[in-house]
CSV table of C-alpha atoms in Angstrom, one decimal:
chain,number,residue,atom,x,y,z
A,1,MET,CA,20.4,-38.4,-104.8
A,2,ALA,CA,22.9,-39.2,-102.0
A,3,ARG,CA,26.1,-41.0,-102.6
A,4,MET,CA,26.2,-44.2,-100.5
A,5,ILE,CA,29.6,-45.4,-99.3
A,6,LYS,CA,29.5,-49.1,-98.3
A,7,ARG,CA,31.4,-50.6,-95.4
A,8,SER,CA,35.0,-51.2,-96.3
A,9,LYS,CA,36.3,-53.2,-93.3
A,10,ALA,CA,35.6,-56.6,-92.0
A,11,LEU,CA,34.7,-55.6,-88.4
A,12,ALA,CA,32.7,-53.0,-86.5
A,13,VAL,CA,34.5,-50.7,-84.1
A,14,ARG,CA,32.1,-49.1,-81.6
A,15,PRO,CA,29.0,-50.5,-83.4
A,16,LEU,CA,26.2,-48.3,-84.4
A,17,LYS,CA,23.7,-50.9,-85.6
A,18,THR,CA,21.3,-52.7,-83.2
A,19,GLY,CA,20.0,-56.0,-84.5
A,20,GLN,CA,16.6,-56.9,-85.9
A,21,PRO,CA,15.5,-59.1,-82.9
A,22,THR,CA,15.7,-56.0,-80.7
A,23,GLY,CA,13.5,-54.1,-83.0
A,24,ALA,CA,10.9,-56.9,-83.1
A,25,ALA,CA,10.9,-57.1,-79.3
A,26,LEU,CA,10.2,-53.4,-79.2
A,27,ALA,CA,7.2,-53.8,-81.4
A,28,PHE,CA,5.6,-56.4,-79.1
A,29,GLN,CA,6.0,-54.1,-76.2
A,30,GLY,CA,3.3,-52.0,-77.8
A,31,ILE,CA,0.7,-54.8,-77.7
A,32,ARG,CA,-1.2,-55.2,-74.4
A,33,ASP,CA,-0.7,-58.5,-72.6
A,34,ALA,CA,2.1,-59.6,-75.0
A,35,ILE,CA,5.5,-61.1,-74.4
A,36,PRO,CA,8.3,-61.7,-77.0
A,37,LEU,CA,10.0,-65.1,-76.9
A,38,LEU,CA,13.4,-64.8,-78.5
A,39,HIS,CA,14.5,-68.1,-80.0
A,40,GLY,CA,18.2,-68.1,-79.4
A,41,SER,CA,20.8,-68.1,-76.6
A,42,GLN,CA,20.3,-66.5,-73.3
A,43,GLY,CA,22.8,-63.8,-74.2
A,44,CYS,CA,20.7,-62.5,-77.1
A,45,THR,CA,17.7,-61.9,-74.8
A,46,ALA,CA,19.9,-60.5,-72.0
A,47,PHE,CA,21.4,-57.9,-74.4
A,48,THR,CA,17.9,-56.7,-75.6
A,49,LYS,CA,16.5,-56.6,-72.1
A,50,VAL,CA,19.5,-54.6,-70.7
A,51,LEU,CA,19.3,-52.1,-73.6
A,52,PHE,CA,15.6,-51.4,-73.1
A,53,VAL,CA,15.8,-51.3,-69.3
A,54,ARG,CA,18.6,-48.7,-69.5
A,55,HIS,CA,16.8,-46.8,-72.2
A,56,PHE,CA,13.2,-46.7,-70.8
A,57,ARG,CA,14.0,-47.3,-67.1
A,58,GLU,CA,11.0,-49.7,-67.0
A,59,PRO,CA,10.6,-53.4,-66.5
A,60,ILE,CA,10.6,-55.1,-69.9
A,61,PRO,CA,8.9,-58.5,-70.3
A,62,LEU,CA,11.1,-60.8,-72.4
A,63,GLN,CA,11.6,-64.6,-72.5
A,64,THR,CA,14.1,-66.9,-74.3
A,65,THR,CA,14.2,-70.5,-75.5
A,66,ALA,CA,17.7,-70.7,-74.0
A,67,MET,CA,19.5,-72.5,-76.8
A,68,ASP,CA,22.7,-74.2,-75.6
A,69,GLN,CA,25.5,-76.1,-77.3
A,70,ILE,CA,23.5,-79.4,-77.7
A,71,SER,CA,20.3,-77.8,-78.9
A,72,THR,CA,22.3,-75.6,-81.4
A,73,VAL,CA,23.8,-78.7,-83.0
A,74,MET,CA,20.9,-81.2,-82.6
A,75,GLY,CA,18.1,-78.7,-83.2
A,76,GLY,CA,16.1,-76.5,-80.8
A,77,GLU,CA,12.5,-77.5,-81.8
A,78,GLU,CA,11.7,-78.8,-78.3
A,79,ASN,CA,12.9,-75.6,-76.8
A,80,ILE,CA,10.3,-73.7,-78.8
A,81,LEU,CA,7.4,-76.0,-77.9
A,82,VAL,CA,8.3,-76.0,-74.2
A,83,GLY,CA,8.7,-72.2,-74.2
A,84,LEU,CA,5.3,-71.6,-76.0
A,85,GLU,CA,3.5,-74.0,-73.7
A,86,THR,CA,5.0,-72.5,-70.5
A,87,LEU,CA,3.9,-69.0,-71.6
A,88,ALA,CA,0.5,-70.1,-72.7
A,89,LYS,CA,-0.1,-72.1,-69.6
A,90,ASN,CA,0.3,-69.1,-67.3
A,91,GLY,CA,-2.8,-67.6,-68.9
A,92,GLN,CA,-1.7,-64.0,-68.8
A,93,ALA,CA,-0.2,-63.6,-72.2
A,94,ARG,CA,-2.7,-63.1,-75.1
A,95,VAL,CA,0.0,-62.5,-77.7
A,96,ILE,CA,3.4,-64.3,-77.9
A,97,GLY,CA,5.9,-63.0,-80.4
A,98,LEU,CA,8.2,-65.9,-81.5
A,99,VAL,CA,11.3,-64.0,-82.7
A,100,THR,CA,14.3,-65.6,-84.3
A,101,THR,CA,17.9,-64.5,-83.8
A,102,GLY,CA,21.2,-64.8,-85.8
A,103,LEU,CA,21.9,-68.2,-84.2
A,104,THR,CA,18.6,-69.8,-85.1
A,105,GLU,CA,18.4,-68.2,-88.5
A,106,SER,CA,21.9,-69.6,-89.3
A,107,GLN,CA,20.6,-73.0,-88.1
A,108,GLY,CA,17.6,-72.7,-90.5
A,109,THR,CA,14.8,-73.0,-88.0
A,110,ASP,CA,11.3,-73.1,-89.6
A,111,ILE,CA,9.3,-71.2,-86.9
A,112,GLN,CA,6.1,-71.1,-89.0
A,113,ARG,CA,6.1,-75.0,-89.0
A,114,MET,CA,6.8,-75.0,-85.3
A,115,VAL,CA,3.9,-72.7,-84.6
A,116,ALA,CA,1.6,-74.9,-86.6
A,117,ARG,CA,2.9,-78.0,-84.7
A,118,PHE,CA,2.2,-76.2,-81.4
A,119,ARG,CA,-1.4,-75.5,-82.5
A,120,ARG,CA,-1.9,-79.2,-83.4
A,121,GLU,CA,-0.4,-80.6,-80.2
A,122,HIS,CA,-2.1,-78.0,-77.9
A,123,PRO,CA,-5.5,-77.1,-79.4
A,124,LYS,CA,-6.8,-75.8,-76.0
A,125,TYR,CA,-4.7,-72.7,-76.4
A,126,ASN,CA,-5.9,-71.8,-80.0
A,127,ASP,CA,-8.6,-69.5,-78.8
A,128,LYS,CA,-6.7,-68.0,-75.9
A,129,VAL,CA,-3.2,-67.2,-77.2
A,130,HIS,CA,-2.1,-65.7,-80.5
A,131,VAL,CA,1.4,-66.8,-81.5
A,132,VAL,CA,3.1,-64.4,-84.0
A,133,PRO,CA,6.2,-65.8,-85.7
A,134,VAL,CA,8.8,-63.3,-87.0
A,135,ASN,CA,12.0,-64.0,-88.9
A,136,THR,CA,14.6,-61.4,-87.8
A,137,PRO,CA,18.2,-62.5,-88.6
A,138,ASP,CA,20.9,-60.4,-86.8
A,139,PHE,CA,23.1,-60.4,-89.9
A,140,SER,CA,20.9,-58.2,-92.0
A,141,GLY,CA,18.8,-55.1,-91.4
A,142,CYS,CA,18.7,-53.1,-88.2
A,143,LEU,CA,16.4,-52.2,-85.3
A,144,GLU,CA,14.0,-50.4,-87.6
A,145,SER,CA,13.6,-53.3,-90.1
A,146,GLY,CA,13.1,-55.8,-87.3
A,147,PHE,CA,10.4,-53.6,-85.8
A,148,ALA,CA,8.7,-53.4,-89.3
A,149,ARG,CA,8.9,-57.1,-89.8
A,150,ALA,CA,7.2,-57.7,-86.4
A,151,VAL,CA,4.4,-55.2,-87.3
A,152,ALA,CA,3.8,-56.9,-90.6
A,153,ALA,CA,3.6,-60.3,-88.9
A,154,LEU,CA,1.1,-58.9,-86.4
A,155,ILE,CA,-1.1,-57.7,-89.2
A,156,ASP,CA,-0.9,-61.0,-91.0
A,157,THR,CA,-1.7,-63.0,-87.9
A,158,LEU,CA,-4.2,-60.8,-85.9
A,159,LEU,CA,-6.0,-58.8,-88.6
A,160,PRO,CA,-8.7,-60.8,-90.4
A,161,GLN,CA,-8.7,-60.3,-94.1
A,162,ARG,CA,-11.3,-57.9,-95.4
A,163,PRO,CA,-13.4,-58.8,-98.5
A,164,THR,CA,-12.8,-57.0,-101.7
A,165,LEU,CA,-14.3,-53.6,-102.3
A,166,VAL,CA,-17.0,-55.0,-104.6
A,167,GLU,CA,-18.2,-57.5,-102.0
A,168,GLU,CA,-18.0,-55.2,-99.0
A,169,THR,CA,-20.5,-52.5,-100.1
A,170,PRO,CA,-23.2,-53.6,-97.6
A,171,PHE,CA,-20.6,-53.7,-94.9
A,172,MET,CA,-19.4,-50.2,-95.7
A,173,LYS,CA,-22.9,-48.8,-95.1
A,174,GLU,CA,-22.6,-50.0,-91.4
A,175,MET,CA,-19.7,-47.8,-90.5
A,176,PRO,CA,-19.3,-47.2,-86.7
A,177,GLU,CA,-20.3,-43.8,-85.3
A,178,GLU,CA,-16.7,-43.0,-84.5
A,179,ILE,CA,-14.3,-42.4,-87.4
A,180,CYS,CA,-11.2,-44.5,-86.8
A,181,ILE,CA,-7.8,-44.2,-88.6
A,182,ASN,CA,-5.0,-46.7,-88.4
A,183,ILE,CA,-1.5,-45.5,-87.6
A,184,LEU,CA,1.6,-47.6,-88.2
A,185,PRO,CA,4.5,-45.7,-86.5
A,186,GLY,CA,8.1,-46.5,-87.3
A,187,ALA,CA,10.7,-47.5,-84.7
A,188,HIS,CA,12.3,-44.0,-84.9
A,189,LEU,CA,9.4,-42.4,-83.1
A,190,THR,CA,9.5,-42.2,-79.3
A,191,PRO,CA,6.5,-42.7,-77.0
A,192,GLY,CA,6.3,-38.9,-76.8
A,193,ASP,CA,6.2,-38.7,-80.6
A,194,VAL,CA,3.4,-41.3,-80.9
A,195,ASP,CA,1.4,-39.6,-78.2
A,196,GLU,CA,1.7,-36.3,-80.2
A,197,VAL,CA,0.4,-37.9,-83.4
A,198,LYS,CA,-2.5,-39.3,-81.4
A,199,ARG,CA,-3.3,-35.9,-80.0
A,200,TYR,CA,-3.4,-34.4,-83.5
A,201,SER,CA,-5.8,-37.2,-84.6
A,202,HIS,CA,-8.1,-36.6,-81.6
A,203,ALA,CA,-8.1,-32.9,-82.4
A,204,PHE,CA,-9.8,-33.6,-85.7
A,205,GLY,CA,-12.4,-35.9,-84.1
A,206,LEU,CA,-10.6,-39.1,-85.3
A,207,THR,CA,-10.0,-42.2,-83.2
A,208,PRO,CA,-6.4,-43.4,-83.7
A,209,LEU,CA,-5.7,-47.1,-83.6
A,210,VAL,CA,-1.9,-47.3,-83.3
A,211,LEU,CA,0.0,-50.5,-84.1
A,212,PRO,CA,2.1,-50.9,-82.0
A,213,ASP,CA,1.1,-48.3,-79.4
A,214,ILE,CA,4.3,-47.7,-77.4
A,215,ALA,CA,2.8,-44.4,-76.2
A,216,THR,CA,0.7,-46.2,-73.7
A,217,ALA,CA,3.1,-49.0,-73.0
A,218,LEU,CA,6.5,-47.4,-72.6
A,219,ASP,CA,5.6,-43.9,-71.5
A,220,GLY,CA,6.7,-44.3,-67.9
A,221,HIS,CA,3.4,-45.0,-66.1
A,222,LEU,CA,3.0,-46.9,-62.9
A,223,PRO,CA,1.1,-50.2,-63.6
A,224,GLU,CA,-1.7,-51.4,-61.4
A,225,LEU,CA,0.3,-54.6,-60.6
A,226,GLU,CA,3.6,-54.3,-58.9
A,227,CYS,CA,5.1,-56.9,-61.2
A,228,SER,CA,3.6,-58.1,-64.5
A,229,PRO,CA,5.1,-60.9,-66.7
A,230,VAL,CA,3.5,-59.3,-69.8
A,231,SER,CA,3.2,-55.8,-71.3
A,232,THR,CA,1.0,-53.5,-69.3
A,233,GLY,CA,0.0,-51.1,-72.1
A,234,GLY,CA,-0.4,-50.8,-75.8
A,235,ILE,CA,-3.2,-51.7,-78.3
A,236,THR,CA,-5.4,-54.6,-77.4
A,237,VAL,CA,-6.2,-57.6,-79.6
A,238,GLU,CA,-9.8,-56.4,-79.9
A,239,GLU,CA,-8.6,-53.0,-81.2
A,240,ILE,CA,-6.4,-54.7,-83.7
A,241,HIS,CA,-9.4,-56.5,-85.1
A,242,LYS,CA,-11.3,-53.2,-85.2
A,243,MET,CA,-8.6,-51.8,-87.5
A,244,ARG,CA,-10.2,-53.4,-90.5
A,245,LYS,CA,-13.2,-51.0,-90.2
A,246,ALA,CA,-11.0,-47.8,-90.2
A,247,LYS,CA,-11.3,-45.1,-92.8
A,248,ALA,CA,-7.7,-45.0,-93.8
A,249,THR,CA,-4.2,-46.0,-92.7
A,250,LEU,CA,-1.3,-43.6,-92.0
A,251,VAL,CA,2.2,-45.1,-92.3
A,252,LEU,CA,4.9,-43.1,-90.6
A,253,GLY,CA,8.4,-43.9,-91.9
A,254,SER,CA,9.9,-45.4,-95.0
A,255,SER,CA,11.0,-48.5,-93.1
A,256,MET,CA,7.3,-49.4,-92.6
A,257,GLU,CA,6.7,-50.3,-96.2
A,258,GLU,CA,6.3,-54.0,-95.5
A,259,PRO,CA,3.5,-53.4,-92.9
A,260,ALA,CA,1.9,-50.9,-95.3
A,261,ARG,CA,1.7,-53.6,-98.0
A,262,ALA,CA,0.3,-56.1,-95.5
A,263,MET,CA,-2.4,-53.6,-94.4
A,264,GLU,CA,-3.4,-53.0,-98.1
A,265,LYS,CA,-3.6,-56.7,-98.7
A,266,GLN,CA,-5.7,-57.4,-95.6
A,267,THR,CA,-8.0,-54.5,-95.6
A,268,HIS,CA,-8.1,-53.0,-99.2
A,269,MET,CA,-8.3,-49.5,-97.6
A,270,PRO,CA,-6.4,-46.3,-98.6
A,271,VAL,CA,-2.9,-46.2,-97.2
A,272,HIS,CA,-1.1,-42.9,-96.9
A,273,ARG,CA,2.7,-42.9,-96.5
A,274,LEU,CA,4.4,-40.1,-94.6
A,275,GLY,CA,8.2,-40.0,-94.6
A,276,GLY,CA,8.7,-38.0,-91.4
A,277,LEU,CA,7.0,-35.6,-89.1
A,278,MET,CA,9.8,-33.2,-88.2
A,279,GLY,CA,9.8,-29.8,-89.7
A,280,MET,CA,7.0,-27.4,-90.9
A,281,ALA,CA,6.4,-28.9,-94.3
A,282,ALA,CA,6.2,-32.5,-93.0
A,283,THR,CA,3.8,-31.5,-90.2
A,284,ASP,CA,1.7,-29.5,-92.7
A,285,GLN,CA,1.3,-32.6,-94.8
A,286,LEU,CA,0.0,-34.5,-91.7
A,287,VAL,CA,-2.4,-31.8,-90.8
A,288,MET,CA,-3.8,-31.5,-94.3
A,289,LEU,CA,-4.3,-35.2,-94.5
A,290,LEU,CA,-6.1,-35.3,-91.1
A,291,ARG,CA,-8.2,-32.4,-92.3
A,292,GLN,CA,-9.1,-34.3,-95.5
A,293,LEU,CA,-10.0,-37.5,-93.7
A,294,SER,CA,-12.1,-35.8,-91.0
A,295,GLU,CA,-13.6,-33.1,-93.2
A,296,ARG,CA,-13.1,-30.7,-90.3
A,297,PRO,CA,-11.3,-27.3,-90.1
A,298,VAL,CA,-7.8,-27.1,-88.5
A,299,PRO,CA,-8.2,-26.6,-84.7
A,300,ALA,CA,-7.1,-23.2,-83.4
A,301,TRP,CA,-4.4,-24.6,-81.1
A,302,ILE,CA,-2.7,-26.4,-84.1
A,303,ALA,CA,-2.6,-23.1,-86.0
A,304,ARG,CA,-1.2,-21.4,-83.0
A,305,ASP,CA,1.5,-24.1,-82.7
A,306,ARG,CA,2.5,-23.5,-86.3
A,307,SER,CA,2.8,-19.7,-85.6
A,308,ARG,CA,5.0,-20.4,-82.6
A,309,LEU,CA,7.3,-22.7,-84.8
A,310,GLN,CA,7.7,-19.9,-87.3
A,311,ASP,CA,8.7,-17.5,-84.6
A,312,ALA,CA,11.2,-20.0,-83.1
A,313,MET,CA,12.8,-20.5,-86.6
A,314,MET,CA,13.3,-16.8,-86.8
A,315,ASP,CA,14.7,-16.6,-83.3
A,316,THR,CA,17.2,-19.4,-83.9
A,317,HIS,CA,18.1,-18.6,-87.5
A,318,PHE,CA,21.3,-16.6,-86.7
A,319,THR,CA,22.7,-19.4,-84.6
A,320,LEU,CA,21.7,-22.4,-86.7
A,321,SER,CA,22.1,-21.2,-90.2
A,322,GLY,CA,25.2,-22.5,-91.9
A,323,LYS,CA,26.2,-24.8,-89.0
A,324,ARG,CA,27.7,-28.2,-89.9
A,325,LEU,CA,26.4,-31.4,-88.3
A,326,ALA,CA,27.6,-35.0,-87.9
A,327,LEU,CA,24.6,-37.3,-87.8
A,328,SER,CA,24.4,-41.0,-87.0
A,329,GLY,CA,21.6,-43.5,-86.6
A,330,ASP,CA,19.2,-45.8,-88.5
A,331,PRO,CA,17.7,-44.7,-91.9
A,332,ASP,CA,14.3,-43.3,-90.8
A,333,GLY,CA,15.8,-41.4,-87.9
A,334,LEU,CA,18.3,-39.8,-90.3
A,335,LEU,CA,15.6,-38.9,-92.8
A,336,GLN,CA,13.4,-37.3,-90.2
A,337,TRP,CA,16.3,-35.0,-89.1
A,338,GLN,CA,17.1,-34.2,-92.8
A,339,PHE,CA,13.6,-32.6,-93.2
A,340,LEU,CA,14.2,-30.2,-90.4
A,341,LEU,CA,17.9,-29.4,-91.2
A,342,HIS,CA,16.9,-28.4,-94.7
A,343,GLU,CA,14.3,-25.9,-93.3
A,344,ILE,CA,16.6,-24.2,-90.8
A,345,GLY,CA,19.7,-23.9,-93.1
A,346,MET,CA,22.0,-26.5,-91.4
A,347,THR,CA,24.1,-28.9,-93.4
A,348,ALA,CA,25.2,-32.5,-92.6
A,349,PRO,CA,28.6,-33.2,-94.2
A,350,VAL,CA,29.0,-36.3,-92.0
A,351,VAL,CA,26.2,-38.8,-92.1
A,352,VAL,CA,26.7,-42.4,-90.9
A,353,SER,CA,23.9,-44.9,-91.2
A,354,SER,CA,23.7,-48.4,-89.6
A,355,THR,CA,22.4,-49.8,-92.9
A,356,GLY,CA,21.3,-48.6,-96.3
A,357,SER,CA,17.8,-48.1,-97.7
A,358,HIS,CA,16.2,-46.8,-101.0
A,359,ALA,CA,14.7,-43.8,-99.2
A,360,LEU,CA,18.1,-42.9,-97.7
A,361,ALA,CA,19.7,-43.1,-101.2
A,362,ASP,CA,17.0,-40.7,-102.5
A,363,SER,CA,17.4,-38.3,-99.6
A,364,GLY,CA,18.9,-34.8,-99.7
A,365,PHE,CA,22.1,-35.7,-98.0
A,366,ASP,CA,25.3,-35.4,-100.1
A,367,THR,CA,27.2,-38.5,-98.8
A,368,ILE,CA,26.1,-41.3,-96.5
A,369,LYS,CA,28.6,-43.7,-95.0
A,370,ILE,CA,27.3,-47.2,-94.0
A,371,GLY,CA,29.5,-47.9,-91.0
A,372,ASP,CA,30.1,-47.5,-87.3
A,373,LEU,CA,31.0,-44.8,-84.8
A,374,GLU,CA,34.7,-45.2,-85.6
A,375,ASP,CA,33.9,-44.2,-89.2
A,376,MET,CA,31.9,-41.2,-87.9
A,377,GLU,CA,34.8,-39.9,-85.8
A,378,ASP,CA,37.3,-40.4,-88.7
A,379,LEU,CA,35.0,-38.4,-90.9
A,380,CYS,CA,34.6,-35.6,-88.3
A,381,ARG,CA,38.4,-35.1,-88.2
A,382,ASP,CA,40.0,-33.3,-91.1
A,383,GLY,CA,43.7,-33.8,-91.6
A,384,THR,CA,44.4,-30.2,-92.3
A,385,THR,CA,41.8,-28.1,-90.5
A,386,GLY,CA,41.0,-30.4,-87.5
A,387,VAL,CA,37.4,-31.1,-86.6
A,388,ASN,CA,35.1,-30.1,-89.4
A,389,VAL,CA,31.7,-30.1,-87.7
A,390,ASP,CA,30.0,-27.9,-85.1
A,391,LEU,CA,27.6,-30.3,-83.6
A,392,LEU,CA,27.0,-34.1,-83.2
A,393,LEU,CA,23.7,-36.0,-83.2
A,394,GLY,CA,23.4,-39.6,-82.1
A,395,ASN,CA,22.7,-42.0,-79.2
A,396,SER,CA,24.5,-42.1,-75.9
A,397,HIS,CA,27.5,-43.9,-77.4
A,398,VAL,CA,28.3,-40.7,-79.3
A,399,ALA,CA,28.9,-38.8,-76.0
A,400,THR,CA,32.5,-40.0,-75.7
A,401,MET,CA,33.2,-39.0,-79.2
A,402,ALA,CA,31.8,-35.5,-78.7
A,403,LYS,CA,34.1,-35.2,-75.6
A,404,ASN,CA,37.1,-36.3,-77.6
A,405,LEU,CA,36.3,-33.8,-80.4
A,406,ASP,CA,35.4,-31.1,-78.0
A,407,ARG,CA,32.0,-30.5,-79.7
A,408,PRO,CA,28.5,-30.4,-78.3
A,409,MET,CA,25.9,-33.1,-79.0
A,410,VAL,CA,22.2,-33.6,-79.1
A,411,ARG,CA,21.0,-37.1,-78.1
A,412,TYR,CA,18.4,-39.1,-80.0
A,413,GLY,CA,17.8,-42.7,-81.0
A,414,TYR,CA,18.6,-46.0,-79.1
A,415,PRO,CA,20.0,-46.3,-76.5
A,416,LEU,CA,19.8,-43.2,-74.3
A,417,PHE,CA,21.2,-44.4,-71.0
A,418,ASP,CA,22.8,-41.2,-69.8
A,419,TRP,CA,19.9,-38.8,-70.4
A,420,ILE,CA,16.9,-39.1,-68.1
A,421,GLY,CA,13.6,-38.8,-69.9
A,422,GLY,CA,15.1,-38.9,-73.4
A,423,HIS,CA,12.8,-41.7,-74.5
A,424,THR,CA,9.7,-39.5,-73.8
A,425,ARG,CA,11.1,-36.5,-75.8
A,426,CYS,CA,8.7,-35.3,-78.5
A,427,ARG,CA,10.3,-34.1,-81.7
A,428,VAL,CA,7.4,-34.3,-84.2
A,429,GLY,CA,4.6,-31.9,-85.0
A,430,TYR,CA,4.9,-28.1,-84.7
A,431,GLU,CA,5.7,-28.0,-81.0
A,432,GLY,CA,8.2,-30.9,-81.1
A,433,THR,CA,10.0,-29.3,-84.0
A,434,ARG,CA,10.0,-26.0,-82.1
A,435,GLN,CA,11.6,-27.6,-79.1
A,436,SER,CA,14.2,-29.3,-81.3
A,437,CYS,CA,15.2,-25.9,-82.8
A,438,TYR,CA,15.7,-24.6,-79.2
A,439,GLU,CA,17.7,-27.7,-78.2
A,440,LEU,CA,20.0,-27.4,-81.2
A,441,THR,CA,20.6,-23.7,-80.6
A,442,ASN,CA,21.3,-24.1,-76.9
A,443,ALA,CA,23.7,-27.0,-77.5
A,444,LEU,CA,25.7,-24.8,-79.9
A,445,VAL,CA,25.6,-21.7,-77.6
A,446,HIS,CA,26.4,-23.5,-74.3
A,447,GLY,CA,28.1,-26.7,-75.5
A,448,SER,CA,31.6,-25.2,-75.7
A,449,ASP,CA,33.1,-22.0,-74.4
A,450,PRO,CA,33.3,-19.5,-77.2
A,451,ARG,CA,35.8,-17.3,-75.5
A,452,LEU,CA,39.5,-17.5,-76.1
A,453,PRO,CA,41.5,-19.3,-73.4
A,454,PRO,CA,43.4,-16.9,-71.1
A,455,TYR,CA,47.1,-16.2,-71.9
A,456,HIS,CA,49.6,-17.2,-69.2
A,457,SER,CA,53.0,-15.7,-69.8
A,458,ILE,CA,56.0,-17.9,-69.2
A,459,TYR,CA,57.5,-15.0,-67.2
A,460,GLY,CA,54.5,-14.8,-64.8
A,461,SER,CA,55.8,-17.7,-62.7
A,462,VAL,CA,59.4,-16.3,-62.4
């Protein structure tokens, strides 16, 4: 069990945490014809939009209720009603995510009541637009927990409840010809990661229904329309309704526990929880589960990928074994790396998380600091021996720290604004793990000059 060190200062210097509204907005990007409506000031939405545009380098549909000084004091209920009506009236949005922010959560806004009022006052939109309310206060949680809350709200709102197992026996006999499985990916997975999980599922003859499906929404495709006010990819509302007929649900990430419980409640189907998909053991668990669900043998190309990963681990062993890492990020991202580091013999004496979690406390890390990037840099510096790590892992904000410490770094997480294509990088599965091993090795080999600096005599200039 890891030792968790709580935050000991009253401010954040070089913040590591990204708020829950940003995570909820990310989840709605994976729903086709959806748009998040952030109930807060314009600055809250502007921050989220800029972060995602810099990270994905794609247009991101977002709207705001534009709370000002008067509506903050007197109440912003009319802002919600006007915003929902404006988006519904355009006719292009099929799903509107009503997301709260720190401002409106402090105000005590009851968004569920406002959605019910909107339905009463505008019944003509009831069959055309689904409004999904999500409570995401900025002052608790992180991007991953906000993402999970949005997915749970989508399940509660869009997925019709399935009858109990006793009552559904006749229905079970009418299973569709294709075998579907539900996949609930965590926010720590990139579009490339989600696409790889879908590829594994298709290889076993299974049809994956991914909620939310950022692999088809934020993968960098060119949309048919030059400019769209709603999301241009992702899972459709009809496919979400179809999820109740799936054979099982795969939950990827410990932060997705709330959506997992919501899926169990709505569908009464088996739910399989997977902590992470980096590393050989974690991928073996996924492959064996898909083999069990499909009742098919493991495809030859997957077995070949596993053999390649074994060879890559042997090739990189002498460089990676025993090296010390400084790792920062959200809980699920840290846990996923921990699975791989254990297999390749690397240690992480410096681990800084944006927030705590039960899964993180039960992880194989020795010590975890709940803090910011200033805490991370302080932990990387040892008063007697200088810098005590060989490599840094984190988002683009860690790059300046790596330069100050004269250490190489590997980028992952949110945001990646200085690394083109970082959001499409696949790190899961056998091939994704293999490429991560190569990336870690090359960063250590080429990240800093291993040669001694040349000696310049003081007498040479005389």
